[in-house]
XYZ file of C-alpha atoms in Angstrom:
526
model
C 0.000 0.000 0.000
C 2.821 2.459 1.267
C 0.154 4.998 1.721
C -1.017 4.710 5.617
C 0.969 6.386 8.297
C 0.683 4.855 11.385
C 0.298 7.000 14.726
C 3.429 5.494 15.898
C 5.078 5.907 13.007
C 4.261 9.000 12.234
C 5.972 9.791 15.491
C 9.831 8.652 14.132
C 11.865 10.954 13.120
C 15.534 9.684 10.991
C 14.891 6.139 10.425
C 15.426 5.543 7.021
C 12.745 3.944 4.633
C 10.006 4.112 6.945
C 7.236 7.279 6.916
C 8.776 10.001 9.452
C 7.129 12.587 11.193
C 4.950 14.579 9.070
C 5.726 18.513 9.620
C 4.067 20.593 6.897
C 6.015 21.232 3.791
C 5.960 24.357 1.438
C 2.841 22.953 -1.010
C 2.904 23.453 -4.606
C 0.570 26.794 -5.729
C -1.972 26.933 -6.214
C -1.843 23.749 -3.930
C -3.038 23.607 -0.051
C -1.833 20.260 2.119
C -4.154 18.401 3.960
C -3.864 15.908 6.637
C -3.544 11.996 6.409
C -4.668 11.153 9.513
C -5.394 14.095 12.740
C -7.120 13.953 16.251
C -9.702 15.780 17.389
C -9.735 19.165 17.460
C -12.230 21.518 19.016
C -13.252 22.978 15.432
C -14.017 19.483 14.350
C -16.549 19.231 17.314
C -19.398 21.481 15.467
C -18.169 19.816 11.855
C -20.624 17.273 10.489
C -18.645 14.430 9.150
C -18.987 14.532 5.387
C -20.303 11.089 4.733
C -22.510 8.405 7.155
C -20.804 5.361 7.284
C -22.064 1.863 8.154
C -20.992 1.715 11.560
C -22.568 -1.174 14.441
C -22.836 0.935 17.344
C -24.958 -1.877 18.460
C -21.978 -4.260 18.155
C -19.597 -1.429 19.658
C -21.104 -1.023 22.800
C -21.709 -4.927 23.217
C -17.837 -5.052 22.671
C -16.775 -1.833 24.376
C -14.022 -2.948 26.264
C -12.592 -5.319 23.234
C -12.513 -2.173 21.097
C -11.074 -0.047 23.505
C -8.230 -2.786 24.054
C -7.744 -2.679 20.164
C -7.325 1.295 20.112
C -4.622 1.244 22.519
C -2.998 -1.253 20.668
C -2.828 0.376 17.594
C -1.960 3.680 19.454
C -5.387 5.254 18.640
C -6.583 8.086 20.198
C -10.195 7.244 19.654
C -12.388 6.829 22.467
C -15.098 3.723 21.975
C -16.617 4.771 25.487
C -17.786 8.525 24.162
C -18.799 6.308 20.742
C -21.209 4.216 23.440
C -22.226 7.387 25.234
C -23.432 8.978 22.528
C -25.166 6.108 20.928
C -27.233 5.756 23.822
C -28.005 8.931 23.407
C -29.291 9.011 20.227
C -31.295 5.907 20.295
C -32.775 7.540 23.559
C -33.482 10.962 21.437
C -34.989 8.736 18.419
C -37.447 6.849 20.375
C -38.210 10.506 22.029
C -38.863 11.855 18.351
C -40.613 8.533 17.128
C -43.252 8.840 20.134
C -43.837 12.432 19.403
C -44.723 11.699 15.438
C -46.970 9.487 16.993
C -48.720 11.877 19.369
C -48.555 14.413 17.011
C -50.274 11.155 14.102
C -53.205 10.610 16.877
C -53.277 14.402 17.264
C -54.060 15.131 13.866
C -56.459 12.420 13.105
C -58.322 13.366 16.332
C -58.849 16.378 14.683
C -61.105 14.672 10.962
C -63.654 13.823 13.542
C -66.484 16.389 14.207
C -65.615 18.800 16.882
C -67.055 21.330 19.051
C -64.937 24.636 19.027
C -63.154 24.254 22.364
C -62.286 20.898 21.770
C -60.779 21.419 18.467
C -58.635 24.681 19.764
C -57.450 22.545 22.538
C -56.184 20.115 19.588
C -54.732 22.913 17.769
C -53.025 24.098 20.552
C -51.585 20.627 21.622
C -50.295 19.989 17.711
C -48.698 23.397 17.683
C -47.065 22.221 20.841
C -45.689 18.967 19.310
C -44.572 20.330 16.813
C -42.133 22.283 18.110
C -41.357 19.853 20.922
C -40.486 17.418 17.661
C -38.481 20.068 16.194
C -36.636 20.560 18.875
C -35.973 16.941 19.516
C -35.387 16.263 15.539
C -32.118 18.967 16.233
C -30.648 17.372 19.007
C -30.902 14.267 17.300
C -29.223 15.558 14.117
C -26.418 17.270 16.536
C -25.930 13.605 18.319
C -26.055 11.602 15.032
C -23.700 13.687 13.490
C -21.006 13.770 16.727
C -21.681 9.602 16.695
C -21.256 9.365 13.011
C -17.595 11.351 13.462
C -16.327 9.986 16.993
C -17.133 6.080 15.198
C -15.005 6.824 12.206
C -12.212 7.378 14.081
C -12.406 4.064 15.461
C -9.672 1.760 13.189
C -10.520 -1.273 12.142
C -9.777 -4.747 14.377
C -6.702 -6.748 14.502
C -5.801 -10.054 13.209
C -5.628 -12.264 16.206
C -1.434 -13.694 15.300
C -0.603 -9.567 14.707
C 2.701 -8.782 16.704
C 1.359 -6.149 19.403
C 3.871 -2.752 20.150
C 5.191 -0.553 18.036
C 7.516 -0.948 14.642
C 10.071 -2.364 16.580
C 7.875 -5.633 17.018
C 7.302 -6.386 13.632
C 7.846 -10.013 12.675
C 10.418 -11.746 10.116
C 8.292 -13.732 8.475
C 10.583 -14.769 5.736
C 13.506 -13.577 4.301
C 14.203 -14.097 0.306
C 18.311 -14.762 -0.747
C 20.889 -13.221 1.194
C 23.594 -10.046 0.920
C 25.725 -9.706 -1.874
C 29.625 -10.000 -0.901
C 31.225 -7.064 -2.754
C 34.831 -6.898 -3.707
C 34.469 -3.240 -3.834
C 32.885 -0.874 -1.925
C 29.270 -0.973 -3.379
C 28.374 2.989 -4.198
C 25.049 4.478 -3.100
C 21.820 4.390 -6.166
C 22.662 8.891 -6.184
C 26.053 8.029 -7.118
C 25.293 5.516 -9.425
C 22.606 6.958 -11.050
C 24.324 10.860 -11.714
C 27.448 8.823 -12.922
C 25.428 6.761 -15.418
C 22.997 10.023 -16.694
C 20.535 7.977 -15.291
C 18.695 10.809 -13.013
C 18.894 14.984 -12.371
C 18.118 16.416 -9.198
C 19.394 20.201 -9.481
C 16.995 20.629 -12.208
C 13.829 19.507 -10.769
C 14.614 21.376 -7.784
C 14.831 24.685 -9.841
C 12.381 23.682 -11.738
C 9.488 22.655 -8.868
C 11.712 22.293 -5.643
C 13.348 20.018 -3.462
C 12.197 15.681 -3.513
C 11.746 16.053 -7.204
C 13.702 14.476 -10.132
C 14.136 14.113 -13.664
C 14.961 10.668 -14.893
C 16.862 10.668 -18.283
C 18.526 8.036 -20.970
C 18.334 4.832 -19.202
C 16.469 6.367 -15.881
C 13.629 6.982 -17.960
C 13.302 3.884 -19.760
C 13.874 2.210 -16.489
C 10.422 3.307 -14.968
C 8.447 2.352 -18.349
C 10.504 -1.107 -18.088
C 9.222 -1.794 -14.688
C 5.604 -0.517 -14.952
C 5.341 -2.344 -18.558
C 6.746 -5.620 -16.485
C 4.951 -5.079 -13.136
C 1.857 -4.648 -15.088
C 2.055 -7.300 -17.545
C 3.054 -9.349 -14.641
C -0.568 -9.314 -12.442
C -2.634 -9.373 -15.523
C -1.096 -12.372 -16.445
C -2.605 -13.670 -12.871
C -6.150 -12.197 -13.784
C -5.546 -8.314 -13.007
C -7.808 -6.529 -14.811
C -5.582 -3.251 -16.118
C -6.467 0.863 -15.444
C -5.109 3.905 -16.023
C -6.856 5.987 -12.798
C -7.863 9.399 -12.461
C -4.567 11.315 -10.506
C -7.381 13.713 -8.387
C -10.204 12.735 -6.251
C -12.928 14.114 -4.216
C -11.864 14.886 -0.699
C -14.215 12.844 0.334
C -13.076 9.573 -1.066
C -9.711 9.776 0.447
C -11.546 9.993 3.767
C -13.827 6.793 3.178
C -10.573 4.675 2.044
C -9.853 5.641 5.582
C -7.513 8.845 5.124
C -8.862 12.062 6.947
C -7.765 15.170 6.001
C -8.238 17.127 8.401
C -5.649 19.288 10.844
C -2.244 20.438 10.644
C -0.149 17.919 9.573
C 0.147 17.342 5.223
C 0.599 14.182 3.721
C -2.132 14.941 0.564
C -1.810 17.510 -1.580
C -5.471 19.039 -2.422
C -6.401 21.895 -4.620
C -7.178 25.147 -3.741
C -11.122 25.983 -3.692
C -11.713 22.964 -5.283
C -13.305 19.550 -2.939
C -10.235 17.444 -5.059
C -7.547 16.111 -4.106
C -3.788 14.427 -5.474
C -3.852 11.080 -4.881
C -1.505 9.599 -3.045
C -1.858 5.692 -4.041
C -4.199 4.555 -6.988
C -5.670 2.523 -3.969
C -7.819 5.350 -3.575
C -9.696 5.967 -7.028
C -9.737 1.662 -7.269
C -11.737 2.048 -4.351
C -14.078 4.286 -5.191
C -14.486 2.964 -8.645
C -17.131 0.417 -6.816
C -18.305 3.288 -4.335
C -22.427 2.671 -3.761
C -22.747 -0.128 -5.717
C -24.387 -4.056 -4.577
C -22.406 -6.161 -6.788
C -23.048 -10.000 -7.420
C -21.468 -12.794 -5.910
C -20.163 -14.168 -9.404
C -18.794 -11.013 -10.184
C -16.108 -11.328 -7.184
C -13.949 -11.562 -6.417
C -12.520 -8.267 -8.528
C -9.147 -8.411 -9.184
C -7.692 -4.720 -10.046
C -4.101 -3.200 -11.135
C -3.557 0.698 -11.806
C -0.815 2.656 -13.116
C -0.793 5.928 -11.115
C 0.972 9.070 -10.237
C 1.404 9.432 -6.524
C 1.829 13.089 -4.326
C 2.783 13.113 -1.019
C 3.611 16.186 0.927
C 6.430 13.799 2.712
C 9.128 16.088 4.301
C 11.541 12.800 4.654
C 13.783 12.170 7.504
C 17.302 13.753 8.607
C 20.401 12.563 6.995
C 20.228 9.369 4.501
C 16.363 8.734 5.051
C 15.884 12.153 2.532
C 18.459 11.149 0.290
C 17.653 10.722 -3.646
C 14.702 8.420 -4.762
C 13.910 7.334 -0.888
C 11.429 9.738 -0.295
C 10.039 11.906 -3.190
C 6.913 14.156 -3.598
C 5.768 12.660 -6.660
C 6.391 9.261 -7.852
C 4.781 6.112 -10.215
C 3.017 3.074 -9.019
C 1.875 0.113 -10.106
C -1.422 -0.982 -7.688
C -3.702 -3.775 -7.132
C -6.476 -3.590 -5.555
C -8.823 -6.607 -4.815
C -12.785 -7.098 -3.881
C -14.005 -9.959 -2.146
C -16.185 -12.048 -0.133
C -15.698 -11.522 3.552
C -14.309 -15.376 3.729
C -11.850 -14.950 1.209
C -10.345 -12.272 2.078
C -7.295 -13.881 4.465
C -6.699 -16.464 1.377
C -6.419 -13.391 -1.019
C -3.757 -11.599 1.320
C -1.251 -14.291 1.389
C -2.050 -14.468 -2.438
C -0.927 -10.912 -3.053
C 1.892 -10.796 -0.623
C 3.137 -14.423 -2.527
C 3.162 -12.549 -5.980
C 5.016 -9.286 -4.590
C 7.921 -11.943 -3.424
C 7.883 -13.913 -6.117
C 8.430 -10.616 -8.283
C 10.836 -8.925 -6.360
C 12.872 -12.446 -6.366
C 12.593 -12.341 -10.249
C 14.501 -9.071 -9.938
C 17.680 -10.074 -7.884
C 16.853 -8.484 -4.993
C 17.588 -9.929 -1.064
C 14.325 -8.824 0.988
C 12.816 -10.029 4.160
C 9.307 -10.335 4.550
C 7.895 -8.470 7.808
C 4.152 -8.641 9.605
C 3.655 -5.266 10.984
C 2.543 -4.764 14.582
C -0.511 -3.275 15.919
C 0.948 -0.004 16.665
C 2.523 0.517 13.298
C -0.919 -0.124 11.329
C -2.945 2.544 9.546
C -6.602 2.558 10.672
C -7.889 0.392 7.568
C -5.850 -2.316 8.003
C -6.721 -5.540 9.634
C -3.586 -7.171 8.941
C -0.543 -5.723 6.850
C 3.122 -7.185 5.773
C 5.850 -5.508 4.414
C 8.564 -6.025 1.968
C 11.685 -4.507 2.949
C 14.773 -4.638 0.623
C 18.663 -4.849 0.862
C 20.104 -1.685 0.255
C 24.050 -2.416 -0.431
C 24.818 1.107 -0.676
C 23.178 2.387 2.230
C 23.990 -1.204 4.386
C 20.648 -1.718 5.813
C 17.061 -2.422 4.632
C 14.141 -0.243 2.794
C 10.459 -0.879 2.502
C 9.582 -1.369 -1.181
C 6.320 -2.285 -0.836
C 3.303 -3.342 1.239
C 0.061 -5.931 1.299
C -2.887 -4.912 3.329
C -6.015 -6.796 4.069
C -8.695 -3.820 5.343
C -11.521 -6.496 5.250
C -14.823 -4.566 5.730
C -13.595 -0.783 6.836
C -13.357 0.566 3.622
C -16.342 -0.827 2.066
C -18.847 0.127 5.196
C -17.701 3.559 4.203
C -17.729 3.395 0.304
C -21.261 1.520 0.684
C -19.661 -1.294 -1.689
C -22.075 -4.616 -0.956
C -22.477 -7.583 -2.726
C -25.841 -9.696 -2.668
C -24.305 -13.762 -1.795
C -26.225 -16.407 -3.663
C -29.221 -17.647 -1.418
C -27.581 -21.207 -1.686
C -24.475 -19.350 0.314
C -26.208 -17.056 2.191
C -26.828 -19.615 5.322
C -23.025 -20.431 5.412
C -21.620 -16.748 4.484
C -19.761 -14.962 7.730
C -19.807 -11.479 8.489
C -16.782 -11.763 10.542
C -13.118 -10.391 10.014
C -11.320 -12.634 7.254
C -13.897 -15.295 8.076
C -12.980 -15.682 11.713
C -16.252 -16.520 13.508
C -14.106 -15.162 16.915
C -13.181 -11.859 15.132
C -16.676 -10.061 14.508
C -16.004 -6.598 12.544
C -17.026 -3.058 14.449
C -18.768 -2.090 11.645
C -22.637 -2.631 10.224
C -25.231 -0.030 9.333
C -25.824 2.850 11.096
C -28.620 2.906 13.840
C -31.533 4.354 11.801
C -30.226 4.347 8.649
C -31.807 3.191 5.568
C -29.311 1.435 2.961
C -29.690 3.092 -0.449
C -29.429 0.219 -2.893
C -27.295 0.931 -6.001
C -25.659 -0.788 -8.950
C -25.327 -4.031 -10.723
C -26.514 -6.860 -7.905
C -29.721 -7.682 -8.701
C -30.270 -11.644 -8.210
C -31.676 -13.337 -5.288
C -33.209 -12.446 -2.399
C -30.803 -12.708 0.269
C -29.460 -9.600 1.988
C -26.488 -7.834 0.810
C -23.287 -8.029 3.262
C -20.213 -5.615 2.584
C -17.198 -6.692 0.813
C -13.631 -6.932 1.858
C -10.489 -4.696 0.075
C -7.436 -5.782 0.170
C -4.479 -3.434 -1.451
C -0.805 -4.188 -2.104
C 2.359 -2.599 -4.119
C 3.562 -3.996 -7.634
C 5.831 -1.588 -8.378
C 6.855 1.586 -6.629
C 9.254 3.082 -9.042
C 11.559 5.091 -7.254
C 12.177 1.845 -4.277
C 12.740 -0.038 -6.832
C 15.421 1.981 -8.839
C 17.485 2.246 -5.635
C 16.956 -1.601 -4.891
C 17.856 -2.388 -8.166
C 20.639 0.165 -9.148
C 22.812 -1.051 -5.695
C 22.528 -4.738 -5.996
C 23.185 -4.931 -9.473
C 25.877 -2.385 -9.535
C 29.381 -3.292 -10.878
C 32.945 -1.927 -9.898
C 33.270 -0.096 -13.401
C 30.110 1.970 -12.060
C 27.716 -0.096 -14.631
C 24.766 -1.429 -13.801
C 23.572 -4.663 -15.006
C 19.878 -5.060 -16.210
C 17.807 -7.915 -14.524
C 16.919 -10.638 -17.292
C 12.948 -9.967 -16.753
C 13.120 -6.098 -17.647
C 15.212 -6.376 -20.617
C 12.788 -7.341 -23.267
C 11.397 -3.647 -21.819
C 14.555 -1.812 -22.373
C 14.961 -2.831 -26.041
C 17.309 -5.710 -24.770
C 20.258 -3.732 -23.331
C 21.624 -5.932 -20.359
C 24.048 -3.600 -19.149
C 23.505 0.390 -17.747
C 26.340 2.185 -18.770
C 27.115 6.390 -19.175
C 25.484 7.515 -22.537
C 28.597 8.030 -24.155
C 29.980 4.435 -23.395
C 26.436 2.658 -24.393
C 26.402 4.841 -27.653
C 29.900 3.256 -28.785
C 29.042 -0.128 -27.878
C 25.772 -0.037 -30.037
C 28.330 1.484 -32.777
C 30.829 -1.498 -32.698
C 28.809 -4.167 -34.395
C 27.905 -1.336 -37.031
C 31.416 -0.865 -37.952
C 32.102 -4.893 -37.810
């Protein structure tokens, strides 16, 4: 995914390859940054949330103390006890109003009958009198929902059961691909390599739109088209259906995939009197390509990949964190996204992270495979492993990519349902990743009436809410600096792994310009 910041990591500052810190950044004009992922601020208070999710406040404050357990584990600042509070509240408030429409019901049929003056004054008086008692009532009610609907979608999502608990210091090895190359040189870092092969040019995109920008050139350039042409040929060879997605989105999309932007703190770029946004991950416009729709059980599951442009507002981290390609403000992606039924949706994980390892092995590269802990997960994800790669030329390890399973979150927030077969229906679960002992936090809202939209049509049975899972094919710029310092040679070339070569016309070996230009020329001349 490598779009979530966690709360605790969001808190590092320095550690290279993982998010730091985010302090706000100088945006682009006629840009304006907004927030990832903020607390509560007093403004917020009086804000209606812009969207009613599917939330089981029902479920929440049968499960209070599980939930609040979970949001100290993950380092949220939500507070499932004020979600409980004020749910009681409102269903206390919406019995209040439902009695008074039926006073005021029996009022105003009272008053068809024939009636003697006094009498029917007296009725006028008492339906003037419930009306505005209603009224009254109906505002309160509209004040609670709305403080309900914003406190619950700050809750994040539950935990797989076998996720490491602590911060990103507790994450798990859960396998670890090749080993170390032994150098007989001193291996150079991918800046190094890549200015003294023409390869990339930093000065110029800084003058040209500022710092954490670049210009790739010669072999740079058809380096990214190599590995987007081979990432994406890759997953649609294993039934990814391919999209070129929209680089802005409504503000409001971002914050049902489970980004917020709200408060001080920039991670998205949005535009300037305008509700869109820069996308940060084509996660985001996947996800809403489905957005209040009831889709059919033999359409899922959906398998999608996306080329995209990413923007992040990241300021980067002190010293070698910031350095080059690690951290950039714009960058391109390769994305798949996946739709599911709820019991599918733990297979489908291991799927995804099995095809970002076998890829990444294709390439050459030494990576270990690492399930993040609670405290280091982004409020969508129920479970989430990373793929962190050797980076000779720094000496230590970089995240290069990411596999999340968000089961339900995103979709109770999207509205994206899908009507099971009435053969299935009896043995479907509405659980987390099918785990009868994991039961998600989420169902419609108290009072709420779904509106049913889209393709789903068959049966009778009653829609339940898929399950999105995301994960990285291809982040360009992690993968240049994987690939440029494990392949590099003493001589300062690079050499080309075998599976991106048919992309780059065949050339095998990255050398300066000048140098590749006369060994093209020799055969000529032969």
């Amino acid at each position: 995914m490598l779009n979530q910041l966690s709360p605790r990591r969001a808190a590092l500052q320095g550690r290279a390859f993982q998010p730091a810190n985010t302090r706000r950044c100088r945006p682009i004009a006629p840009l304006r940054s907004v927030a990832v992922e903020a607390p509560a601020t007093q403004a917020s208070a009086v804000e209606a949330p812009s969207f009613r999710a599917h939330l089981d406040f029902k479920f929440i404050k049968e499960n209070v103390d599980m939930i609040a357990i979970n949001c100290k584990n993950r380092l949220s600042n939500a507070d499932p006890y004020k979600v409980v509070a004020l749910y009681d509240e409102f269903v206390a408030l919406k019995s209040q109003a439902d009695s008074l429409r039926a006073e005021r019901n029996e009022n105003s049929n009272a008053m068809k009958a024939k009636l003697d003056p006094e009498r029917r004054a007296a009725l006028i008086s008492r339906g003037q009198a419930l009306k505005e008692q209603l009224a009254e009532v109906e505002g309160r009610l509209a004040g609670v929902e709305s403080s309900l609907q914003r406190e619950g979608q700050r809750l994040p999502n539950l935990t797989h059961p076998d996720v490491p608990l602590g911060g990103e210091g507790e994450a798990v090895v859960v396998r670890e691909v090749g080993s170390p190359r032994v150098f007989s040189f001193p291996p150079r870092d991918h800046v190094a390599l890549a200015e003294g092969l023409d390869m990339v040019d930093f000065e110029a995109a800084a003058e040209v739109t500022g710092q954490k920008f670049y210009y790739l050139r010669n072999a740079g350039a058809l380096l990214e088209m190599a590995l987007v042409n081979w990432a994406m040929n890759k997953v649609v060879s294993r039934g990814f259906t391919p999209l070129m997605t929209p680089d802005l989105v409504k503000a409001s999309v971002l914050e049902k995939c489970g980004f917020q932007p709200r408060g001080a703190g920039t991670q998205v770029y949005s535009i300037s009197d305008s509700p869109l946004c820069l996308t940060g991950t084509a996660e985001v416009p996947l996800a809403g390509l489905y957005m209040e729709r009831v889709l059919t059980q033999q359409q899922l599951p959906l398998r999608l990949a996306a080329f995209g442009h990413c923007f992040r507002t990241e300021a980067g981290a002190a010293g070698l964190a910031g350095k080059g390609l690690f951290r950039v403000h714009q960058f391109s992606k390769v994305e798949m996204f996946v739709l599911c039924e709820p019991g599918e949706s733990e297979a489908t994980h291991a799927e995804l992270a099995a095809l970002e390892e076998e890829m990444y092995g294709e390439l050459g590269l030494h990576f270990k495979v690492l399930d993040m802990p609670s405290g280091d997960l982004g409020a969508p994800a129920f479970r989430k492993y990373d793929v962190e790669a050797w980076m000779p030329g720094l000496g230590r390890y970089g995240e290069i990519s990411s596999a999340s399973n968000c089961t339900d979150y995103q979709a109770r927030r999207l509205n994206i349902r899908y009507r099971p077969d009435a053969s299935a229906s009896a043995s479907s679960s509405p659980t987390s990743s099918g785990d009868a002992a994991e039961p998600q936090p989420q169902q419609h809202t108290a009072g709420h009436k779904d509106k049913k939209k889209g393709s789903g049509s068959g049966g009778s049975s009653k829609p339940e809410f898929v399950h999105t899972l995301n994960a990285t094919a291809c982040a360009v710029p992690r993968m240049i600096v994987a690939i440029l310092e494990t392949h590099q040679q003493e001589d300062g070339s690079v050499v080309v792994p075998p599976p991106l070569r048919p992309y780059m016309g065949g050339l095998e070996v990255i050398r300066p310009p000048g140098q590749q230009r006369q060994q093209q020329q020799q055969p000529a001349r032969g």
